[in-house]
PDB file of C-alpha atoms in Angstrom:
ATOM      1  CA  MET A1473      22.769-120.172 109.496  1.00 48.00           C
ATOM      2  CA  ASP A1474      23.973-118.995 113.035  1.00 62.00           C
ATOM      3  CA  VAL A1475      26.760-121.566 113.625  1.00 63.00           C
ATOM      4  CA  ARG A1476      27.434-120.331 117.049  1.00 69.00           C
ATOM      5  CA  ALA A1477      24.253-121.490 117.796  1.00 69.00           C
ATOM      6  CA  LEU A1478      23.999-124.515 115.967  1.00 68.00           C
ATOM      7  CA  LEU A1479      27.507-125.339 118.325  1.00 73.00           C
ATOM      8  CA  GLY A1480      26.215-124.535 121.446  1.00 74.00           C
ATOM      9  CA  LEU A1481      28.457-121.667 122.309  1.00 90.00           C
ATOM     10  CA  LYS A1482      27.222-119.340 125.046  1.00 90.00           C
ATOM     11  CA  ALA A1483      27.817-115.995 126.099  1.00 94.00           C
ATOM     12  CA  LEU A1484      31.527-115.753 127.367  1.00 96.00           C
ATOM     13  CA  ASP A1485      30.012-114.283 130.731  1.00 96.00           C
ATOM     14  CA  ASP A1486      27.713-116.535 131.328  1.00 96.00           C
ATOM     15  CA  VAL A1487      29.758-118.813 132.011  1.00 97.00           C
ATOM     16  CA  ARG A1488      30.268-120.576 135.749  1.00 98.00           C
ATOM     17  CA  SER A1489      33.611-121.870 135.536  1.00 98.00           C
ATOM     18  CA  ALA A1490      36.701-120.255 133.120  1.00 98.00           C
ATOM     19  CA  LEU A1491      40.576-121.018 133.100  1.00 98.00           C
ATOM     20  CA  PHE A1492      42.638-118.544 131.701  1.00 99.00           C
ATOM     21  CA  VAL A1493      46.073-119.416 130.166  1.00 99.00           C
ATOM     22  CA  GLN A1494      48.949-117.285 129.859  1.00 98.00           C
ATOM     23  CA  PRO A1495      52.147-117.400 128.223  1.00 98.00           C
ATOM     24  CA  HIS A1496      53.874-114.751 130.629  1.00 98.00           C
ATOM     25  CA  PRO A1497      52.780-112.969 133.860  1.00 98.00           C
ATOM     26  CA  ASP A1498      50.307-109.936 132.445  1.00 98.00           C
ATOM     27  CA  ASP A1499      49.129-111.693 129.123  1.00 98.00           C
ATOM     28  CA  ASN A1500      45.810-112.133 130.773  1.00 98.00           C
ATOM     29  CA  GLU A1501      45.365-108.260 132.138  1.00 98.00           C
ATOM     30  CA  VAL A1502      46.398-107.018 128.733  1.00 98.00           C
ATOM     31  CA  GLY A1503      43.978-109.611 126.960  1.00 98.00           C
ATOM     32  CA  ALA A1504      41.421-109.939 129.243  1.00 99.00           C
ATOM     33  CA  GLY A1505      41.621-108.771 132.707  1.00 99.00           C
ATOM     34  CA  GLY A1506      38.205-106.625 132.127  1.00 98.00           C
ATOM     35  CA  THR A1507      36.517-110.305 131.500  1.00 98.00           C
ATOM     36  CA  MET A1508      38.490-112.122 134.238  1.00 99.00           C
ATOM     37  CA  ALA A1509      37.071-109.216 136.727  1.00 98.00           C
ATOM     38  CA  LYS A1510      33.405-109.506 135.273  1.00 98.00           C
ATOM     39  CA  LEU A1511      33.280-113.253 136.010  1.00 98.00           C
ATOM     40  CA  ALA A1512      34.780-112.835 139.786  1.00 98.00           C
ATOM     41  CA  ALA A1513      32.751-110.238 140.576  1.00 98.00           C
ATOM     42  CA  LYS A1514      29.953-112.629 139.426  1.00 98.00           C
ATOM     43  CA  GLY A1515      30.784-115.746 141.585  1.00 98.00           C
ATOM     44  CA  CYS A1516      32.709-117.875 138.620  1.00 98.00           C
ATOM     45  CA  ARG A1517      35.314-119.662 139.761  1.00 98.00           C
ATOM     46  CA  VAL A1518      37.979-118.106 137.823  1.00 98.00           C
ATOM     47  CA  VAL A1519      41.332-120.100 137.783  1.00 98.00           C
ATOM     48  CA  ALA A1520      44.748-118.158 135.995  1.00 98.00           C
ATOM     49  CA  VAL A1521      47.534-120.536 134.187  1.00 98.00           C
ATOM     50  CA  THR A1522      50.991-119.186 133.896  1.00 98.00           C
ATOM     51  CA  VAL A1523      53.440-121.059 131.135  1.00 98.00           C
ATOM     52  CA  THR A1524      56.623-119.553 131.716  1.00 98.00           C
ATOM     53  CA  ASP A1525      58.745-117.671 134.158  1.00 98.00           C
ATOM     54  CA  GLY A1526      59.093-113.967 132.196  1.00 97.00           C
ATOM     55  CA  ARG A1527      62.147-114.062 132.943  1.00 97.00           C
ATOM     56  CA  TYR A1528      63.773-112.527 130.352  1.00 95.00           C
ATOM     57  CA  GLY A1529      60.615-109.733 129.735  1.00 90.00           C
ATOM     58  CA  ALA A1530      62.814-106.496 130.355  1.00 82.00           C
ATOM     59  CA  VAL A1531      65.077-104.726 128.757  1.00 72.00           C
ATOM     60  CA  GLY A1532      68.241-103.259 130.856  1.00 74.00           C
ATOM     61  CA  PRO A1533      70.430-104.640 133.735  1.00 80.00           C
ATOM     62  CA  VAL A1534      68.543-107.093 135.179  1.00 87.00           C
ATOM     63  CA  GLN A1535      69.579-110.318 136.680  1.00 95.00           C
ATOM     64  CA  PRO A1536      66.479-112.925 134.735  1.00 95.00           C
ATOM     65  CA  ALA A1537      66.438-115.055 138.259  1.00 96.00           C
ATOM     66  CA  ASP A1538      65.476-111.905 139.918  1.00 96.00           C
ATOM     67  CA  LEU A1539      63.000-110.865 137.103  1.00 97.00           C
ATOM     68  CA  ALA A1540      61.566-113.996 137.215  1.00 97.00           C
ATOM     69  CA  ARG A1541      60.891-113.277 141.011  1.00 97.00           C
ATOM     70  CA  ARG A1542      59.851-109.971 140.730  1.00 96.00           C
ATOM     71  CA  ARG A1543      57.180-111.270 138.517  1.00 97.00           C
ATOM     72  CA  GLN A1544      55.720-113.624 140.437  1.00 97.00           C
ATOM     73  CA  GLU A1545      55.209-110.825 142.903  1.00 98.00           C
ATOM     74  CA  GLU A1546      53.681-108.664 140.148  1.00 98.00           C
ATOM     75  CA  LEU A1547      51.810-111.650 139.171  1.00 98.00           C
ATOM     76  CA  ALA A1548      49.774-112.258 142.472  1.00 98.00           C
ATOM     77  CA  ALA A1549      49.207-109.047 143.130  1.00 98.00           C
ATOM     78  CA  ALA A1550      47.665-108.262 139.735  1.00 98.00           C
ATOM     79  CA  CYS A1551      45.456-111.506 140.368  1.00 98.00           C
ATOM     80  CA  ALA A1552      44.159-109.869 143.326  1.00 98.00           C
ATOM     81  CA  ALA A1553      42.832-106.687 141.759  1.00 98.00           C
ATOM     82  CA  LEU A1554      40.900-109.408 139.362  1.00 98.00           C
ATOM     83  CA  GLY A1555      39.504-110.751 142.287  1.00 98.00           C
ATOM     84  CA  VAL A1556      41.059-114.414 141.337  1.00 98.00           C
ATOM     85  CA  ARG A1557      42.170-116.611 143.651  1.00 98.00           C
ATOM     86  CA  GLU A1558      43.591-119.500 142.185  1.00 98.00           C
ATOM     87  CA  HIS A1559      46.729-119.826 139.886  1.00 98.00           C
ATOM     88  CA  ILE A1560      49.066-122.266 138.598  1.00 98.00           C
ATOM     89  CA  GLU A1561      52.260-121.433 137.489  1.00 98.00           C
ATOM     90  CA  PHE A1562      54.067-123.867 135.155  1.00 98.00           C
ATOM     91  CA  GLY A1563      57.618-122.682 135.633  1.00 98.00           C
ATOM     92  CA  PHE A1564      58.684-123.253 132.247  1.00 98.00           C
ATOM     93  CA  GLU A1565      61.713-120.425 131.105  1.00 98.00           C
ATOM     94  CA  ASP A1566      60.787-117.572 129.204  1.00 98.00           C
ATOM     95  CA  LEU A1567      61.624-118.411 125.627  1.00 97.00           C
ATOM     96  CA  GLY A1568      62.802-121.687 126.337  1.00 97.00           C
ATOM     97  CA  SER A1569      63.549-124.788 124.712  1.00 98.00           C
ATOM     98  CA  TYR A1570      60.301-126.293 126.062  1.00 98.00           C
ATOM     99  CA  THR A1571      58.111-127.281 123.807  1.00 98.00           C
ATOM    100  CA  GLU A1572      53.910-127.335 122.707  1.00 98.00           C
ATOM    101  CA  MET A1573      53.665-131.286 124.299  1.00 97.00           C
ATOM    102  CA  ASP A1574      55.335-130.158 127.103  1.00 98.00           C
ATOM    103  CA  VAL A1575      52.685-127.702 128.033  1.00 98.00           C
ATOM    104  CA  ILE A1576      50.039-129.518 126.704  1.00 97.00           C
ATOM    105  CA  ASP A1577      51.434-132.709 129.262  1.00 96.00           C
ATOM    106  CA  LYS A1578      51.137-130.245 131.761  1.00 97.00           C
ATOM    107  CA  LEU A1579      47.455-128.473 131.366  1.00 97.00           C
ATOM    108  CA  VAL A1580      45.833-131.516 130.541  1.00 94.00           C
ATOM    109  CA  PRO A1581      45.925-132.728 134.235  1.00 94.00           C
ATOM    110  CA  VAL A1582      44.272-129.009 135.290  1.00 97.00           C
ATOM    111  CA  LEU A1583      42.295-129.169 132.638  1.00 96.00           C
ATOM    112  CA  LEU A1584      40.740-132.308 134.041  1.00 93.00           C
ATOM    113  CA  ASP A1585      40.807-131.268 137.238  1.00 94.00           C
ATOM    114  CA  ILE A1586      39.344-128.025 136.790  1.00 97.00           C
ATOM    115  CA  ARG A1587      36.895-128.829 133.768  1.00 96.00           C
ATOM    116  CA  PRO A1588      36.108-125.114 133.018  1.00 98.00           C
ATOM    117  CA  GLU A1589      33.182-124.249 130.811  1.00 98.00           C
ATOM    118  CA  VAL A1590      35.571-122.149 128.323  1.00 98.00           C
ATOM    119  CA  VAL A1591      39.363-122.414 128.271  1.00 98.00           C
ATOM    120  CA  VAL A1592      40.757-118.382 126.942  1.00 98.00           C
ATOM    121  CA  THR A1593      44.419-118.166 126.016  1.00 98.00           C
ATOM    122  CA  VAL A1594      46.022-116.063 123.207  1.00 98.00           C
ATOM    123  CA  ASP A1595      45.780-116.715 119.699  1.00 98.00           C
ATOM    124  CA  PRO A1596      48.443-118.212 118.149  1.00 98.00           C
ATOM    125  CA  TRP A1597      47.085-117.595 114.579  1.00 98.00           C
ATOM    126  CA  THR A1598      46.827-113.534 114.884  1.00 97.00           C
ATOM    127  CA  PRO A1599      49.091-112.667 111.450  1.00 97.00           C
ATOM    128  CA  TYR A1600      52.830-111.820 112.935  1.00 97.00           C
ATOM    129  CA  GLU A1601      52.184-112.968 115.978  1.00 98.00           C
ATOM    130  CA  ALA A1602      56.079-114.033 116.620  1.00 98.00           C
ATOM    131  CA  HIS A1603      56.768-114.878 119.762  1.00 98.00           C
ATOM    132  CA  PRO A1604      57.580-118.531 120.445  1.00 98.00           C
ATOM    133  CA  ASP A1605      55.774-118.439 123.762  1.00 98.00           C
ATOM    134  CA  HIS A1606      52.580-116.720 122.615  1.00 98.00           C
ATOM    135  CA  VAL A1607      52.585-119.595 119.426  1.00 98.00           C
ATOM    136  CA  LYS A1608      53.594-122.268 121.786  1.00 98.00           C
ATOM    137  CA  THR A1609      51.111-121.383 124.213  1.00 98.00           C
ATOM    138  CA  GLY A1610      48.015-120.863 122.180  1.00 98.00           C
ATOM    139  CA  ARG A1611      48.454-123.994 120.272  1.00 98.00           C
ATOM    140  CA  ALA A1612      49.207-126.038 123.080  1.00 98.00           C
ATOM    141  CA  VAL A1613      45.785-124.843 124.746  1.00 98.00           C
ATOM    142  CA  ALA A1614      43.643-125.970 121.176  1.00 98.00           C
ATOM    143  CA  ALA A1615      45.099-129.061 120.764  1.00 97.00           C
ATOM    144  CA  CYS A1616      44.289-129.822 124.169  1.00 96.00           C
ATOM    145  CA  ALA A1617      40.650-130.449 122.920  1.00 94.00           C
ATOM    146  CA  ILE A1618      42.415-133.235 120.563  1.00 92.00           C
ATOM    147  CA  ARG A1619      44.764-134.611 123.540  1.00 90.00           C
ATOM    148  CA  LEU A1620      41.187-134.563 125.501  1.00 91.00           C
ATOM    149  CA  ALA A1621      39.164-136.194 122.895  1.00 87.00           C
ATOM    150  CA  SER A1622      41.474-139.389 122.264  1.00 83.00           C
ATOM    151  CA  LEU A1623      42.484-142.446 124.311  1.00 67.00           C
ATOM    152  CA  THR A1624      45.680-140.891 124.966  1.00 73.00           C
ATOM    153  CA  VAL A1625      43.565-139.510 128.479  1.00 69.00           C
ATOM    154  CA  PRO A1626      42.928-142.560 131.161  1.00 68.00           C
ATOM    155  CA  GLN A1627      39.519-143.707 130.143  1.00 64.00           C
ATOM    156  CA  THR A1628      39.087-144.121 133.987  1.00 68.00           C
ATOM    157  CA  LEU A1629      38.214-140.373 133.992  1.00 71.00           C
ATOM    158  CA  PRO A1630      35.035-139.409 133.039  1.00 79.00           C
ATOM    159  CA  ALA A1631      35.102-137.910 129.897  1.00 86.00           C
ATOM    160  CA  TYR A1632      35.299-133.870 129.552  1.00 92.00           C
ATOM    161  CA  VAL A1633      36.374-131.566 126.627  1.00 94.00           C
ATOM    162  CA  PRO A1634      36.255-127.634 127.300  1.00 96.00           C
ATOM    163  CA  PRO A1635      33.018-127.094 125.010  1.00 96.00           C
ATOM    164  CA  MET A1636      34.185-123.560 124.405  1.00 97.00           C
ATOM    165  CA  PHE A1637      37.894-121.769 123.649  1.00 98.00           C
ATOM    166  CA  ALA A1638      38.161-118.475 123.866  1.00 98.00           C
ATOM    167  CA  PHE A1639      41.284-116.536 121.816  1.00 98.00           C
ATOM    168  CA  TYR A1640      42.194-113.035 122.901  1.00 98.00           C
ATOM    169  CA  ALA A1641      44.399-110.666 120.784  1.00 98.00           C
ATOM    170  CA  SER A1642      42.794-111.789 117.801  1.00 98.00           C
ATOM    171  CA  ALA A1643      42.656-110.392 114.643  1.00 97.00           C
ATOM    172  CA  TYR A1644      39.303-112.277 113.891  1.00 97.00           C
ATOM    173  CA  SER A1645      37.287-111.692 116.683  1.00 97.00           C
ATOM    174  CA  ASN A1646      33.639-112.600 117.051  1.00 96.00           C
ATOM    175  CA  THR A1647      32.537-111.966 120.447  1.00 97.00           C
ATOM    176  CA  ALA A1648      32.985-109.347 123.325  1.00 98.00           C
ATOM    177  CA  VAL A1649      32.439-109.140 126.857  1.00 98.00           C
ATOM    178  CA  ASP A1650      31.375-105.300 127.860  1.00 98.00           C
ATOM    179  CA  VAL A1651      34.031-104.879 130.753  1.00 98.00           C
ATOM    180  CA  THR A1652      32.887-100.975 131.140  1.00 98.00           C
ATOM    181  CA  ASP A1653      32.127-101.497 134.839  1.00 98.00           C
ATOM    182  CA  HIS A1654      35.419-103.430 135.204  1.00 98.00           C
ATOM    183  CA  TRP A1655      37.809-101.358 133.584  1.00 98.00           C
ATOM    184  CA  HIS A1656      39.610 -99.971 136.361  1.00 98.00           C
ATOM    185  CA  ALA A1657      40.628-103.147 137.573  1.00 98.00           C
ATOM    186  CA  LYS A1658      41.773-104.634 134.761  1.00 98.00           C
ATOM    187  CA  ILE A1659      44.099-101.295 134.276  1.00 98.00           C
ATOM    188  CA  ARG A1660      45.230-102.262 138.204  1.00 98.00           C
ATOM    189  CA  ALA A1661      46.012-105.294 137.309  1.00 98.00           C
ATOM    190  CA  ILE A1662      48.230-104.368 134.396  1.00 98.00           C
ATOM    191  CA  GLU A1663      50.116-101.317 136.219  1.00 98.00           C
ATOM    192  CA  ALA A1664      50.492-104.051 139.209  1.00 98.00           C
ATOM    193  CA  HIS A1665      53.335-105.559 136.648  1.00 97.00           C
ATOM    194  CA  ALA A1666      55.464-102.526 137.094  1.00 95.00           C
ATOM    195  CA  SER A1667      58.524-104.104 135.589  1.00 95.00           C
ATOM    196  CA  GLN A1668      56.685-104.281 132.132  1.00 95.00           C
ATOM    197  CA  PHE A1669      54.199-101.058 132.533  1.00 95.00           C
ATOM    198  CA  GLY A1670      56.555 -98.799 134.950  1.00 89.00           C
ATOM    199  CA  THR A1671      57.807 -96.794 131.834  1.00 88.00           C
ATOM    200  CA  PRO A1672      57.224 -93.593 129.714  1.00 92.00           C
ATOM    201  CA  GLU A1673      55.366 -95.502 127.001  1.00 93.00           C
ATOM    202  CA  TRP A1674      52.763 -96.783 129.386  1.00 96.00           C
ATOM    203  CA  PRO A1675      50.072 -93.873 129.164  1.00 97.00           C
ATOM    204  CA  MET A1676      50.416 -94.287 125.415  1.00 97.00           C
ATOM    205  CA  LEU A1677      49.500 -98.293 125.784  1.00 97.00           C
ATOM    206  CA  LYS A1678      46.826 -97.434 127.823  1.00 98.00           C
ATOM    207  CA  ALA A1679      45.444 -95.058 125.342  1.00 98.00           C
ATOM    208  CA  TYR A1680      45.612 -97.597 122.751  1.00 98.00           C
ATOM    209  CA  LEU A1681      43.944-100.418 124.661  1.00 98.00           C
ATOM    210  CA  GLU A1682      41.599 -98.347 125.739  1.00 98.00           C
ATOM    211  CA  HIS A1683      40.866 -96.879 122.042  1.00 97.00           C
ATOM    212  CA  GLN A1684      40.634-100.752 121.082  1.00 97.00           C
ATOM    213  CA  ALA A1685      37.948-101.708 123.825  1.00 98.00           C
ATOM    214  CA  ARG A1686      35.341 -98.668 122.646  1.00 97.00           C
ATOM    215  CA  ALA A1687      36.104-100.391 119.213  1.00 97.00           C
ATOM    216  CA  ALA A1688      35.087-103.542 120.199  1.00 98.00           C
ATOM    217  CA  ALA A1689      31.945-102.575 122.250  1.00 98.00           C
ATOM    218  CA  GLU A1690      30.755-100.758 118.885  1.00 97.00           C
ATOM    219  CA  ARG A1691      31.684-103.789 116.150  1.00 96.00           C
ATOM    220  CA  LEU A1692      31.332-106.644 118.302  1.00 96.00           C
ATOM    221  CA  LEU A1693      27.985-105.231 120.854  1.00 96.00           C
ATOM    222  CA  ASP A1694      26.172-102.408 118.799  1.00 94.00           C
ATOM    223  CA  ALA A1695      26.954-100.853 122.714  1.00 89.00           C
ATOM    224  CA  PRO A1696      26.161 -97.338 122.935  1.00 85.00           C
ATOM    225  CA  ASP A1697      29.100 -94.795 122.581  1.00 85.00           C
ATOM    226  CA  GLY A1698      31.311 -95.024 125.915  1.00 92.00           C
ATOM    227  CA  ARG A1699      31.298 -98.460 126.850  1.00 97.00           C
ATOM    228  CA  LEU A1700      33.997-100.751 127.044  1.00 98.00           C
ATOM    229  CA  ALA A1701      34.577-104.209 125.626  1.00 98.00           C
ATOM    230  CA  GLU A1702      37.153-107.219 125.488  1.00 98.00           C
ATOM    231  CA  SER A1703      37.150-109.136 122.353  1.00 98.00           C
ATOM    232  CA  PHE A1704      37.927-112.606 121.950  1.00 98.00           C
ATOM    233  CA  LYS A1705      37.835-115.467 118.834  1.00 98.00           C
ATOM    234  CA  LEU A1706      35.442-117.723 120.509  1.00 97.00           C
ATOM    235  CA  LEU A1707      35.540-121.700 119.297  1.00 97.00           C
ATOM    236  CA  SER A1708      33.905-124.910 119.929  1.00 96.00           C
ATOM    237  CA  PRO A1709      35.964-128.017 119.754  1.00 95.00           C
ATOM    238  CA  ARG A1710      34.583-129.229 116.303  1.00 93.00           C
ATOM    239  CA  GLN A1711      36.148-125.523 114.999  1.00 94.00           C
ATOM    240  CA  LEU A1712      39.345-126.405 116.011  1.00 95.00           C
ATOM    241  CA  HIS A1713      39.997-129.863 113.572  1.00 93.00           C
ATOM    242  CA  PHE A1714      38.908-130.195 110.383  1.00 90.00           C
ATOM    243  CA  PHE A1715      36.812-127.140 109.692  1.00 91.00           C
ATOM    244  CA  PRO A1716      37.761-124.536 107.348  1.00 91.00           C
ATOM    245  CA  ASP A1717      35.410-122.534 107.941  1.00 90.00           C
ATOM    246  CA  ALA A1718      36.638-121.142 111.747  1.00 90.00           C
ATOM    247  CA  MET A1719      38.395-118.284 110.548  1.00 90.00           C
ATOM    248  CA  THR A1720      34.851-116.624 109.508  1.00 90.00           C
ATOM    249  CA  SER A1721      32.499-118.221 111.519  1.00 88.00           C
TER     250      SER A1721
END
């Protein structure tokens, strides 16, 4: 049985609106920057949300408030490189004491306003994912499927639940997007985050990202050698509640 077809899931690069939710400035670019650039180039409405200010995302003698301001500037440059014109910042403190419910409360009004066909975020269930911002953000995005289907949302608004949820950096990917023609935009966007990637390790990480992308294209798209893809775990809202086969479907 084709579970994805049964649940009405379409190709990720065939949507007209998409919301990308990242824990920190740069996570969307690393996990899904090529897909964002591809969708934007096709005329899809692409909106990016950043949950935290990234103030602790560096090693060395830097003031957290100064780093937060710098990362805002880097994020603006990265969005421009991807062709993304809409961006929302929640402003929670990086590694702060905000809760998953705090993120849900901020995110639900955004979802009700934009009503995207797909919501994309980091996979909080990837084994060994230890960063609390990644876990809280990913789980909050998934939990919005339950909140939006409940009576806690004002019923004066038209009913809406995102029809698809996609998780990047997933150990359980079941789909991929060919981003070969937009790979350079992804790399430019990542490099815009100079506070994170202006290090001697960047060439090695860049090569690793390309290796991952080639492997994803071969495994999930059966693409010819040389193609590059970003992989995702794609799920319907129904698979986010009482669906024990979600990991393997």
